[in-house]
Amino acid sequence: MQIGIVAKKIGLSVDAIRFYERNALLPRPPRTRGGFRQYAETDVETLAFIRRVQGLGFKLSEIRGLLNLRGNRLQPCAPVRRRLQEKLSDVQQKLASLHNLERDLRLALRHCNREMRKRSAHCPILRERNPSKPEGAK
Amino acid sequence: MQIGIVAKKIGLSVDAIRFYERNALLPRPPRTRGGFRQYAETDVETLAFIRRVQGLGFKLSEIRGLLNLRGNRLQPCAPVRRRLQEKLSDVQQKLASLHNLERDLRLALRHCNREMRKRSAHCPILRERNPSKPEGAK
DNA sequence: GTACACCCTGGAGGATAGTCTAGAGTCAAC
DNA sequence: GTTGACTCTAGACTATCCTCCAGGGTGTAC
């Protein structure tokens, strides 16, 4: 299978696949005499895996770690589990900080509305010194 | 006030302040004969403003827009309000997609746990074709 | 044997928000 | 007038995940 076919199959760009190869996420495939990459089904699976865990919020560098795990057969579930748990707590932290941000934005909007009702000429967001101490946000 | 003082006052690096100037977030201050920047209180306020709305999740390019609004006095509250609302709905979208991600991660962990209880040698995350269709995530 | 789509490489670029560096100059205090 | 802390500039670098490009070669169908 040549690279364009694989790209279409998986929904990636040709450039992205070559990028993954350069960055050791995908093994170097054999080539035709002319130098064209020739992929097998396992490569397609690897790419599908990459997409899938990328969808779980893993960075490419982390995915590289997972792929190495994937290579050996000795009960690799435990380290994967650990990584999933780490990722879950990352996500939960991000959620918390976004919730804070949401609260601060609502607060700012409320100030804004109050000022508009008063037909005041100065916007509290633009003028005030310290309207709501938005700190918690990431 | 020279740049280091301002930096300390606001909690930014000297480099960051110069960076803001280069990127038209902060006006160019007057200089001493020797070429040192001399800041006034209003510059400190501008920087405080930048920090504040950055804490509300605005990018520097967006903050530049807000700062322009800040210049004119003609009832600028309405456009600010609009931007705040846009930002709020961005945040809400991100929250939704992170919630999806959290759900997918929990699901993946559950699969993982099940497999470990079975003392199975293959990890469902590494092997399965399509364990939980993690799509909704950003 | 030629047309056309496809592939190759290496390197640049891009968005974001800065940080870091070298090498030189300045300010204030003593 | 010298010391020491501070500042100046331009440009390179960080991390992330690719995309785009030129200039050239390959594969296959007709």
mmCIF file with all atom_site columns, N, CA, C and O (backbone and C1' of nucleotides) in Angstrom, chain A residues 1-6 14 17-18 21 26-40 43, chain C residues 3-9, chain D residues 23-28:
data_model
loop_
_atom_site.group_PDB
_atom_site.id
_atom_site.type_symbol
_atom_site.label_atom_id
_atom_site.label_alt_id
_atom_site.label_comp_id
_atom_site.label_asym_id
_atom_site.label_entity_id
_atom_site.label_seq_id
_atom_site.pdbx_PDB_ins_code
_atom_site.Cartn_x
_atom_site.Cartn_y
_atom_site.Cartn_z
_atom_site.occupancy
_atom_site.B_iso_or_equiv
_atom_site.pdbx_formal_charge
_atom_site.auth_seq_id
_atom_site.auth_comp_id
_atom_site.auth_asym_id
_atom_site.auth_atom_id
_atom_site.pdbx_PDB_model_num
ATOM 1   N N     . MET A 1 1  ? 0.851  -1.187 0.000   1.00 0.00 ? 1  MET A N     1
ATOM 2   C CA    . MET A 1 1  ? 0.000  0.000  0.000   1.00 0.00 ? 1  MET A CA    1
ATOM 3   C C     . MET A 1 1  ? 0.888  1.237  0.000   1.00 0.00 ? 1  MET A C     1
ATOM 4   O O     . MET A 1 1  ? 1.788  1.335  0.840   1.00 0.00 ? 1  MET A O     1
ATOM 5   N N     . GLN A 1 2  ? 0.626  2.159  -0.880  1.00 0.00 ? 2  GLN A N     1
ATOM 6   C CA    . GLN A 1 2  ? 1.466  3.346  -0.792  1.00 0.00 ? 2  GLN A CA    1
ATOM 7   C C     . GLN A 1 2  ? 0.851  4.451  0.067   1.00 0.00 ? 2  GLN A C     1
ATOM 8   O O     . GLN A 1 2  ? -0.323 4.418  0.429   1.00 0.00 ? 2  GLN A O     1
ATOM 9   N N     . ILE A 1 3  ? 1.676  5.397  0.403   1.00 0.00 ? 3  ILE A N     1
ATOM 10  C CA    . ILE A 1 3  ? 1.344  6.317  1.487   1.00 0.00 ? 3  ILE A CA    1
ATOM 11  C C     . ILE A 1 3  ? 0.012  7.052  1.300   1.00 0.00 ? 3  ILE A C     1
ATOM 12  O O     . ILE A 1 3  ? -0.736 7.260  2.257   1.00 0.00 ? 3  ILE A O     1
ATOM 13  N N     . GLY A 1 4  ? -0.293 7.389  0.061   1.00 0.00 ? 4  GLY A N     1
ATOM 14  C CA    . GLY A 1 4  ? -1.526 8.121  -0.206  1.00 0.00 ? 4  GLY A CA    1
ATOM 15  C C     . GLY A 1 4  ? -2.763 7.303  0.136   1.00 0.00 ? 4  GLY A C     1
ATOM 16  O O     . GLY A 1 4  ? -3.753 7.840  0.647   1.00 0.00 ? 4  GLY A O     1
ATOM 17  N N     . ILE A 1 5  ? -2.694 6.012  -0.153  1.00 0.00 ? 5  ILE A N     1
ATOM 18  C CA    . ILE A 1 5  ? -3.802 5.107  0.151   1.00 0.00 ? 5  ILE A CA    1
ATOM 19  C C     . ILE A 1 5  ? -4.021 5.039  1.664   1.00 0.00 ? 5  ILE A C     1
ATOM 20  O O     . ILE A 1 5  ? -5.147 5.163  2.158   1.00 0.00 ? 5  ILE A O     1
ATOM 21  N N     . VAL A 1 6  ? -2.920 4.832  2.360   1.00 0.00 ? 6  VAL A N     1
ATOM 22  C CA    . VAL A 1 6  ? -2.986 4.754  3.822   1.00 0.00 ? 6  VAL A CA    1
ATOM 23  C C     . VAL A 1 6  ? -3.561 6.042  4.389   1.00 0.00 ? 6  VAL A C     1
ATOM 24  O O     . VAL A 1 6  ? -4.435 6.030  5.256   1.00 0.00 ? 6  VAL A O     1
ATOM 25  N N     . VAL A 1 14 ? -0.712 12.853 4.048   1.00 0.00 ? 14 VAL A N     1
ATOM 26  C CA    . VAL A 1 14 ? 0.537  12.194 3.713   1.00 0.00 ? 14 VAL A CA    1
ATOM 27  C C     . VAL A 1 14 ? 1.680  12.803 4.523   1.00 0.00 ? 14 VAL A C     1
ATOM 28  O O     . VAL A 1 14 ? 2.542  12.096 5.059   1.00 0.00 ? 14 VAL A O     1
ATOM 29  N N     . ILE A 1 17 ? 1.777  11.525 8.087   1.00 0.00 ? 17 ILE A N     1
ATOM 30  C CA    . ILE A 1 17 ? 2.336  10.169 8.211   1.00 0.00 ? 17 ILE A CA    1
ATOM 31  C C     . ILE A 1 17 ? 3.856  10.211 8.158   1.00 0.00 ? 17 ILE A C     1
ATOM 32  O O     . ILE A 1 17 ? 4.545  9.601  8.971   1.00 0.00 ? 17 ILE A O     1
ATOM 33  N N     . ARG A 1 18 ? 4.365  10.980 7.210   1.00 0.00 ? 18 ARG A N     1
ATOM 34  C CA    . ARG A 1 18 ? 5.823  11.102 7.134   1.00 0.00 ? 18 ARG A CA    1
ATOM 35  C C     . ARG A 1 18 ? 6.380  11.754 8.393   1.00 0.00 ? 18 ARG A C     1
ATOM 36  O O     . ARG A 1 18 ? 7.451  11.402 8.876   1.00 0.00 ? 18 ARG A O     1
ATOM 37  N N     . GLU A 1 21 ? 6.679  9.212  11.052  1.00 0.00 ? 21 GLU A N     1
ATOM 38  C CA    . GLU A 1 21 ? 7.844  8.362  10.813  1.00 0.00 ? 21 GLU A CA    1
ATOM 39  C C     . GLU A 1 21 ? 9.116  9.079  11.286  1.00 0.00 ? 21 GLU A C     1
ATOM 40  O O     . GLU A 1 21 ? 9.929  8.503  12.002  1.00 0.00 ? 21 GLU A O     1
ATOM 41  N N     . LEU A 1 26 ? 6.072  5.771  13.931  1.00 0.00 ? 26 LEU A N     1
ATOM 42  C CA    . LEU A 1 26 ? 5.734  4.745  12.942  1.00 0.00 ? 26 LEU A CA    1
ATOM 43  C C     . LEU A 1 26 ? 7.063  4.178  12.455  1.00 0.00 ? 26 LEU A C     1
ATOM 44  O O     . LEU A 1 26 ? 7.977  4.940  12.166  1.00 0.00 ? 26 LEU A O     1
ATOM 45  N N     . PRO A 1 27 ? 7.190  2.834  12.401  1.00 0.00 ? 27 PRO A N     1
ATOM 46  C CA    . PRO A 1 27 ? 8.448  2.267  11.908  1.00 0.00 ? 27 PRO A CA    1
ATOM 47  C C     . PRO A 1 27 ? 8.671  2.622  10.447  1.00 0.00 ? 27 PRO A C     1
ATOM 48  O O     . PRO A 1 27 ? 7.708  2.895  9.718   1.00 0.00 ? 27 PRO A O     1
ATOM 49  N N     . ARG A 1 28 ? 9.930  2.637  10.056  1.00 0.00 ? 28 ARG A N     1
ATOM 50  C CA    . ARG A 1 28 ? 10.245 2.901  8.658   1.00 0.00 ? 28 ARG A CA    1
ATOM 51  C C     . ARG A 1 28 ? 9.817  1.724  7.813   1.00 0.00 ? 28 ARG A C     1
ATOM 52  O O     . ARG A 1 28 ? 10.271 0.604  8.041   1.00 0.00 ? 28 ARG A O     1
ATOM 53  N N     . PRO A 1 29 ? 8.962  1.956  6.874   1.00 0.00 ? 29 PRO A N     1
ATOM 54  C CA    . PRO A 1 29 ? 8.481  0.837  6.060   1.00 0.00 ? 29 PRO A CA    1
ATOM 55  C C     . PRO A 1 29 ? 9.510  0.486  4.992   1.00 0.00 ? 29 PRO A C     1
ATOM 56  O O     . PRO A 1 29 ? 10.385 1.297  4.690   1.00 0.00 ? 29 PRO A O     1
ATOM 57  N N     . PRO A 1 30 ? 9.405  -0.714 4.419   1.00 0.00 ? 30 PRO A N     1
ATOM 58  C CA    . PRO A 1 30 ? 10.227 -1.040 3.254   1.00 0.00 ? 30 PRO A CA    1
ATOM 59  C C     . PRO A 1 30 ? 9.878  -0.127 2.090   1.00 0.00 ? 30 PRO A C     1
ATOM 60  O O     . PRO A 1 30 ? 8.817  0.507  2.094   1.00 0.00 ? 30 PRO A O     1
ATOM 61  N N     . ARG A 1 31 ? 10.776 -0.068 1.128   1.00 0.00 ? 31 ARG A N     1
ATOM 62  C CA    . ARG A 1 31 ? 10.560 0.799  -0.027  1.00 0.00 ? 31 ARG A CA    1
ATOM 63  C C     . ARG A 1 31 ? 10.553 -0.010 -1.318  1.00 0.00 ? 31 ARG A C     1
ATOM 64  O O     . ARG A 1 31 ? 11.162 -1.067 -1.404  1.00 0.00 ? 31 ARG A O     1
ATOM 65  N N     . THR A 1 32 ? 9.937  0.535  -2.303  1.00 0.00 ? 32 THR A N     1
ATOM 66  C CA    . THR A 1 32 ? 10.064 -0.038 -3.657  1.00 0.00 ? 32 THR A CA    1
ATOM 67  C C     . THR A 1 32 ? 11.457 0.320  -4.173  1.00 0.00 ? 32 THR A C     1
ATOM 68  O O     . THR A 1 32 ? 12.165 1.130  -3.566  1.00 0.00 ? 32 THR A O     1
ATOM 69  N N     . ARG A 1 33 ? 11.833 -0.271 -5.296  1.00 0.00 ? 33 ARG A N     1
ATOM 70  C CA    . ARG A 1 33 ? 13.127 0.071  -5.861  1.00 0.00 ? 33 ARG A CA    1
ATOM 71  C C     . ARG A 1 33 ? 13.236 1.584  -6.073  1.00 0.00 ? 33 ARG A C     1
ATOM 72  O O     . ARG A 1 33 ? 14.269 2.194  -5.874  1.00 0.00 ? 33 ARG A O     1
ATOM 73  N N     . GLY A 1 34 ? 12.145 2.161  -6.444  1.00 0.00 ? 34 GLY A N     1
ATOM 74  C CA    . GLY A 1 34 ? 12.156 3.593  -6.713  1.00 0.00 ? 34 GLY A CA    1
ATOM 75  C C     . GLY A 1 34 ? 12.145 4.470  -5.465  1.00 0.00 ? 34 GLY A C     1
ATOM 76  O O     . GLY A 1 34 ? 12.253 5.688  -5.554  1.00 0.00 ? 34 GLY A O     1
ATOM 77  N N     . GLY A 1 35 ? 11.960 3.848  -4.300  1.00 0.00 ? 35 GLY A N     1
ATOM 78  C CA    . GLY A 1 35 ? 12.001 4.617  -3.070  1.00 0.00 ? 35 GLY A CA    1
ATOM 79  C C     . GLY A 1 35 ? 10.636 4.928  -2.470  1.00 0.00 ? 35 GLY A C     1
ATOM 80  O O     . GLY A 1 35 ? 10.539 5.655  -1.480  1.00 0.00 ? 35 GLY A O     1
ATOM 81  N N     . PHE A 1 36 ? 9.579  4.400  -3.030  1.00 0.00 ? 36 PHE A N     1
ATOM 82  C CA    . PHE A 1 36 ? 8.236  4.637  -2.470  1.00 0.00 ? 36 PHE A CA    1
ATOM 83  C C     . PHE A 1 36 ? 8.034  3.782  -1.231  1.00 0.00 ? 36 PHE A C     1
ATOM 84  O O     . PHE A 1 36 ? 8.397  2.609  -1.203  1.00 0.00 ? 36 PHE A O     1
ATOM 85  N N     . ARG A 1 37 ? 7.436  4.377  -0.219  1.00 0.00 ? 37 ARG A N     1
ATOM 86  C CA    . ARG A 1 37 ? 7.137  3.617  0.999   1.00 0.00 ? 37 ARG A CA    1
ATOM 87  C C     . ARG A 1 37 ? 6.046  2.589  0.731   1.00 0.00 ? 37 ARG A C     1
ATOM 88  O O     . ARG A 1 37 ? 5.048  2.903  0.073   1.00 0.00 ? 37 ARG A O     1
ATOM 89  N N     . GLN A 1 38 ? 6.244  1.388  1.295   1.00 0.00 ? 38 GLN A N     1
ATOM 90  C CA    . GLN A 1 38 ? 5.225  0.342  1.151   1.00 0.00 ? 38 GLN A CA    1
ATOM 91  C C     . GLN A 1 38 ? 4.714  -0.084 2.516   1.00 0.00 ? 38 GLN A C     1
ATOM 92  O O     . GLN A 1 38 ? 5.448  -0.667 3.305   1.00 0.00 ? 38 GLN A O     1
ATOM 93  N N     . TYR A 1 39 ? 3.454  0.222  2.768   1.00 0.00 ? 39 TYR A N     1
ATOM 94  C CA    . TYR A 1 39 ? 2.894  -0.054 4.084   1.00 0.00 ? 39 TYR A CA    1
ATOM 95  C C     . TYR A 1 39 ? 2.109  -1.352 4.114   1.00 0.00 ? 39 TYR A C     1
ATOM 96  O O     . TYR A 1 39 ? 1.524  -1.763 3.102   1.00 0.00 ? 39 TYR A O     1
ATOM 97  N N     . ALA A 1 40 ? 2.086  -1.956 5.310   1.00 0.00 ? 40 ALA A N     1
ATOM 98  C CA    . ALA A 1 40 ? 1.289  -3.162 5.531   1.00 0.00 ? 40 ALA A CA    1
ATOM 99  C C     . ALA A 1 40 ? 0.108  -2.821 6.429   1.00 0.00 ? 40 ALA A C     1
ATOM 100 O O     . ALA A 1 40 ? 0.013  -1.700 6.953   1.00 0.00 ? 40 ALA A O     1
ATOM 101 N N     . ASP A 1 43 ? 0.736  -1.318 9.864   1.00 0.00 ? 43 ASP A N     1
ATOM 102 C CA    . ASP A 1 43 ? 1.014  0.120  9.924   1.00 0.00 ? 43 ASP A CA    1
ATOM 103 C C     . ASP A 1 43 ? -0.280 0.913  10.013  1.00 0.00 ? 43 ASP A C     1
ATOM 104 O O     . ASP A 1 43 ? -0.371 1.910  10.734  1.00 0.00 ? 43 ASP A O     1
ATOM 105 P P     . DA  C 2 3  ? 3.378  13.297 -23.830 1.00 0.00 ? 3  DA  C P     1
ATOM 106 O "O5'" . DA  C 2 3  ? 2.032  13.507 -23.004 1.00 0.00 ? 3  DA  C "O5'" 1
ATOM 107 C "C5'" . DA  C 2 3  ? 0.917  12.673 -23.294 1.00 0.00 ? 3  DA  C "C5'" 1
ATOM 108 C "C4'" . DA  C 2 3  ? 0.217  12.264 -22.002 1.00 0.00 ? 3  DA  C "C4'" 1
ATOM 109 C "C3'" . DA  C 2 3  ? 0.151  13.376 -20.952 1.00 0.00 ? 3  DA  C "C3'" 1
ATOM 110 O "O3'" . DA  C 2 3  ? -1.211 13.490 -20.582 1.00 0.00 ? 3  DA  C "O3'" 1
ATOM 111 C "C1'" . DA  C 2 3  ? 0.990  11.379 -19.981 1.00 0.00 ? 3  DA  C "C1'" 1
ATOM 112 P P     . DC  C 2 4  ? -1.766 14.777 -19.790 1.00 0.00 ? 4  DC  C P     1
ATOM 113 O "O5'" . DC  C 2 4  ? -1.929 14.172 -18.323 1.00 0.00 ? 4  DC  C "O5'" 1
ATOM 114 C "C5'" . DC  C 2 4  ? -2.586 12.929 -18.138 1.00 0.00 ? 4  DC  C "C5'" 1
ATOM 115 C "C4'" . DC  C 2 4  ? -2.335 12.444 -16.731 1.00 0.00 ? 4  DC  C "C4'" 1
ATOM 116 C "C3'" . DC  C 2 4  ? -2.228 13.576 -15.696 1.00 0.00 ? 4  DC  C "C3'" 1
ATOM 117 O "O3'" . DC  C 2 4  ? -3.168 13.323 -14.674 1.00 0.00 ? 4  DC  C "O3'" 1
ATOM 118 C "C1'" . DC  C 2 4  ? -0.433 12.046 -15.466 1.00 0.00 ? 4  DC  C "C1'" 1
ATOM 119 P P     . DA  C 2 5  ? -3.367 14.367 -13.466 1.00 0.00 ? 5  DA  C P     1
ATOM 120 O "O5'" . DA  C 2 5  ? -3.474 13.376 -12.212 1.00 0.00 ? 5  DA  C "O5'" 1
ATOM 121 C "C5'" . DA  C 2 5  ? -3.952 12.047 -12.386 1.00 0.00 ? 5  DA  C "C5'" 1
ATOM 122 C "C4'" . DA  C 2 5  ? -3.222 11.121 -11.437 1.00 0.00 ? 5  DA  C "C4'" 1
ATOM 123 C "C3'" . DA  C 2 5  ? -3.118 11.680 -10.011 1.00 0.00 ? 5  DA  C "C3'" 1
ATOM 124 O "O3'" . DA  C 2 5  ? -3.432 10.648 -9.097  1.00 0.00 ? 5  DA  C "O3'" 1
ATOM 125 C "C1'" . DA  C 2 5  ? -0.969 11.155 -10.829 1.00 0.00 ? 5  DA  C "C1'" 1
ATOM 126 P P     . DC  C 2 6  ? -3.661 10.957 -7.548  1.00 0.00 ? 6  DC  C P     1
ATOM 127 O "O5'" . DC  C 2 6  ? -2.241 10.557 -6.919  1.00 0.00 ? 6  DC  C "O5'" 1
ATOM 128 C "C5'" . DC  C 2 6  ? -1.807 9.203  -7.026  1.00 0.00 ? 6  DC  C "C5'" 1
ATOM 129 C "C4'" . DC  C 2 6  ? -0.319 9.152  -6.820  1.00 0.00 ? 6  DC  C "C4'" 1
ATOM 130 C "C3'" . DC  C 2 6  ? 0.152  9.696  -5.472  1.00 0.00 ? 6  DC  C "C3'" 1
ATOM 131 O "O3'" . DC  C 2 6  ? 0.392  8.592  -4.603  1.00 0.00 ? 6  DC  C "O3'" 1
ATOM 132 C "C1'" . DC  C 2 6  ? 1.656  10.130 -7.280  1.00 0.00 ? 6  DC  C "C1'" 1
ATOM 133 P P     . DC  C 2 7  ? 0.850  8.828  -3.106  1.00 0.00 ? 7  DC  C P     1
ATOM 134 O "O5'" . DC  C 2 7  ? 2.437  8.942  -3.217  1.00 0.00 ? 7  DC  C "O5'" 1
ATOM 135 C "C5'" . DC  C 2 7  ? 3.202  7.810  -3.572  1.00 0.00 ? 7  DC  C "C5'" 1
ATOM 136 C "C4'" . DC  C 2 7  ? 4.650  8.219  -3.707  1.00 0.00 ? 7  DC  C "C4'" 1
ATOM 137 C "C3'" . DC  C 2 7  ? 5.216  8.888  -2.452  1.00 0.00 ? 7  DC  C "C3'" 1
ATOM 138 O "O3'" . DC  C 2 7  ? 6.081  7.978  -1.782  1.00 0.00 ? 7  DC  C "O3'" 1
ATOM 139 C "C1'" . DC  C 2 7  ? 5.852  10.030 -4.477  1.00 0.00 ? 7  DC  C "C1'" 1
ATOM 140 P P     . DC  C 2 8  ? 6.791  8.453  -0.460  1.00 0.00 ? 8  DC  C P     1
ATOM 141 O "O5'" . DC  C 2 8  ? 8.070  9.226  -1.032  1.00 0.00 ? 8  DC  C "O5'" 1
ATOM 142 C "C5'" . DC  C 2 8  ? 9.138  8.473  -1.587  1.00 0.00 ? 8  DC  C "C5'" 1
ATOM 143 C "C4'" . DC  C 2 8  ? 10.307 9.388  -1.891  1.00 0.00 ? 8  DC  C "C4'" 1
ATOM 144 C "C3'" . DC  C 2 8  ? 10.723 10.264 -0.728  1.00 0.00 ? 8  DC  C "C3'" 1
ATOM 145 O "O3'" . DC  C 2 8  ? 11.678 9.593  0.070   1.00 0.00 ? 8  DC  C "O3'" 1
ATOM 146 C "C1'" . DC  C 2 8  ? 10.621 11.536 -2.746  1.00 0.00 ? 8  DC  C "C1'" 1
ATOM 147 P P     . DT  C 2 9  ? 11.919 10.126 1.538   1.00 0.00 ? 9  DT  C P     1
ATOM 148 O "O5'" . DT  C 2 9  ? 12.832 11.417 1.299   1.00 0.00 ? 9  DT  C "O5'" 1
ATOM 149 C "C5'" . DT  C 2 9  ? 14.063 11.295 0.591   1.00 0.00 ? 9  DT  C "C5'" 1
ATOM 150 C "C4'" . DT  C 2 9  ? 14.705 12.662 0.485   1.00 0.00 ? 9  DT  C "C4'" 1
ATOM 151 C "C3'" . DT  C 2 9  ? 14.834 13.348 1.843   1.00 0.00 ? 9  DT  C "C3'" 1
ATOM 152 O "O3'" . DT  C 2 9  ? 16.204 13.514 2.159   1.00 0.00 ? 9  DT  C "O3'" 1
ATOM 153 C "C1'" . DT  C 2 9  ? 13.770 14.805 0.230   1.00 0.00 ? 9  DT  C "C1'" 1
ATOM 154 P P     . DG  D 3 23 ? 12.501 25.589 -7.909  1.00 0.00 ? 23 DG  D P     1
ATOM 155 O "O5'" . DG  D 3 23 ? 13.220 24.183 -8.143  1.00 0.00 ? 23 DG  D "O5'" 1
ATOM 156 C "C5'" . DG  D 3 23 ? 14.073 23.637 -7.136  1.00 0.00 ? 23 DG  D "C5'" 1
ATOM 157 C "C4'" . DG  D 3 23 ? 14.265 22.162 -7.411  1.00 0.00 ? 23 DG  D "C4'" 1
ATOM 158 C "C3'" . DG  D 3 23 ? 14.164 21.805 -8.904  1.00 0.00 ? 23 DG  D "C3'" 1
ATOM 159 O "O3'" . DG  D 3 23 ? 15.165 20.848 -9.208  1.00 0.00 ? 23 DG  D "O3'" 1
ATOM 160 C "C1'" . DG  D 3 23 ? 12.683 20.478 -7.679  1.00 0.00 ? 23 DG  D "C1'" 1
ATOM 161 P P     . DG  D 3 24 ? 15.491 20.474 -10.726 1.00 0.00 ? 24 DG  D P     1
ATOM 162 O "O5'" . DG  D 3 24 ? 15.300 18.901 -10.737 1.00 0.00 ? 24 DG  D "O5'" 1
ATOM 163 C "C5'" . DG  D 3 24 ? 15.966 18.142 -9.711  1.00 0.00 ? 24 DG  D "C5'" 1
ATOM 164 C "C4'" . DG  D 3 24 ? 15.117 16.969 -9.344  1.00 0.00 ? 24 DG  D "C4'" 1
ATOM 165 C "C3'" . DG  D 3 24 ? 14.886 15.968 -10.476 1.00 0.00 ? 24 DG  D "C3'" 1
ATOM 166 O "O3'" . DG  D 3 24 ? 15.763 14.858 -10.310 1.00 0.00 ? 24 DG  D "O3'" 1
ATOM 167 C "C1'" . DG  D 3 24 ? 13.018 16.211 -9.005  1.00 0.00 ? 24 DG  D "C1'" 1
ATOM 168 P P     . DG  D 3 25 ? 15.776 13.746 -11.454 1.00 0.00 ? 25 DG  D P     1
ATOM 169 O "O5'" . DG  D 3 25 ? 14.878 12.577 -10.827 1.00 0.00 ? 25 DG  D "O5'" 1
ATOM 170 C "C5'" . DG  D 3 25 ? 15.253 12.005 -9.571  1.00 0.00 ? 25 DG  D "C5'" 1
ATOM 171 C "C4'" . DG  D 3 25 ? 14.184 11.035 -9.137  1.00 0.00 ? 25 DG  D "C4'" 1
ATOM 172 C "C3'" . DG  D 3 25 ? 13.917 9.888  -10.119 1.00 0.00 ? 25 DG  D "C3'" 1
ATOM 173 O "O3'" . DG  D 3 25 ? 13.886 8.677  -9.373  1.00 0.00 ? 25 DG  D "O3'" 1
ATOM 174 C "C1'" . DG  D 3 25 ? 11.901 10.980 -9.602  1.00 0.00 ? 25 DG  D "C1'" 1
ATOM 175 P P     . DT  D 3 26 ? 13.616 7.304  -10.121 1.00 0.00 ? 26 DT  D P     1
ATOM 176 O "O5'" . DT  D 3 26 ? 12.053 7.096  -9.875  1.00 0.00 ? 26 DT  D "O5'" 1
ATOM 177 C "C5'" . DT  D 3 26 ? 11.577 6.922  -8.550  1.00 0.00 ? 26 DT  D "C5'" 1
ATOM 178 C "C4'" . DT  D 3 26 ? 10.150 6.409  -8.575  1.00 0.00 ? 26 DT  D "C4'" 1
ATOM 179 C "C3'" . DT  D 3 26 ? 9.916  5.154  -9.402  1.00 0.00 ? 26 DT  D "C3'" 1
ATOM 180 O "O3'" . DT  D 3 26 ? 9.098  4.324  -8.609  1.00 0.00 ? 26 DT  D "O3'" 1
ATOM 181 C "C1'" . DT  D 3 26 ? 8.424  6.839  -10.081 1.00 0.00 ? 26 DT  D "C1'" 1
ATOM 182 P P     . DG  D 3 27 ? 8.943  2.768  -8.876  1.00 0.00 ? 27 DG  D P     1
ATOM 183 O "O5'" . DG  D 3 27 ? 7.396  2.698  -9.278  1.00 0.00 ? 27 DG  D "O5'" 1
ATOM 184 C "C5'" . DG  D 3 27 ? 6.467  3.456  -8.533  1.00 0.00 ? 27 DG  D "C5'" 1
ATOM 185 C "C4'" . DG  D 3 27 ? 5.078  3.298  -9.134  1.00 0.00 ? 27 DG  D "C4'" 1
ATOM 186 C "C3'" . DG  D 3 27 ? 4.833  2.016  -9.915  1.00 0.00 ? 27 DG  D "C3'" 1
ATOM 187 O "O3'" . DG  D 3 27 ? 3.508  1.621  -9.596  1.00 0.00 ? 27 DG  D "O3'" 1
ATOM 188 C "C1'" . DG  D 3 27 ? 4.483  3.887  -11.317 1.00 0.00 ? 27 DG  D "C1'" 1
ATOM 189 P P     . DT  D 3 28 ? 2.928  0.209  -10.014 1.00 0.00 ? 28 DT  D P     1
ATOM 190 O "O5'" . DT  D 3 28 ? 1.929  0.647  -11.186 1.00 0.00 ? 28 DT  D "O5'" 1
ATOM 191 C "C5'" . DT  D 3 28 ? 0.913  1.611  -10.911 1.00 0.00 ? 28 DT  D "C5'" 1
ATOM 192 C "C4'" . DT  D 3 28 ? 0.204  2.012  -12.188 1.00 0.00 ? 28 DT  D "C4'" 1
ATOM 193 C "C3'" . DT  D 3 28 ? -0.074 0.863  -13.172 1.00 0.00 ? 28 DT  D "C3'" 1
ATOM 194 O "O3'" . DT  D 3 28 ? -1.349 1.114  -13.717 1.00 0.00 ? 28 DT  D "O3'" 1
ATOM 195 C "C1'" . DT  D 3 28 ? 0.999  2.588  -14.292 1.00 0.00 ? 28 DT  D "C1'" 1
#
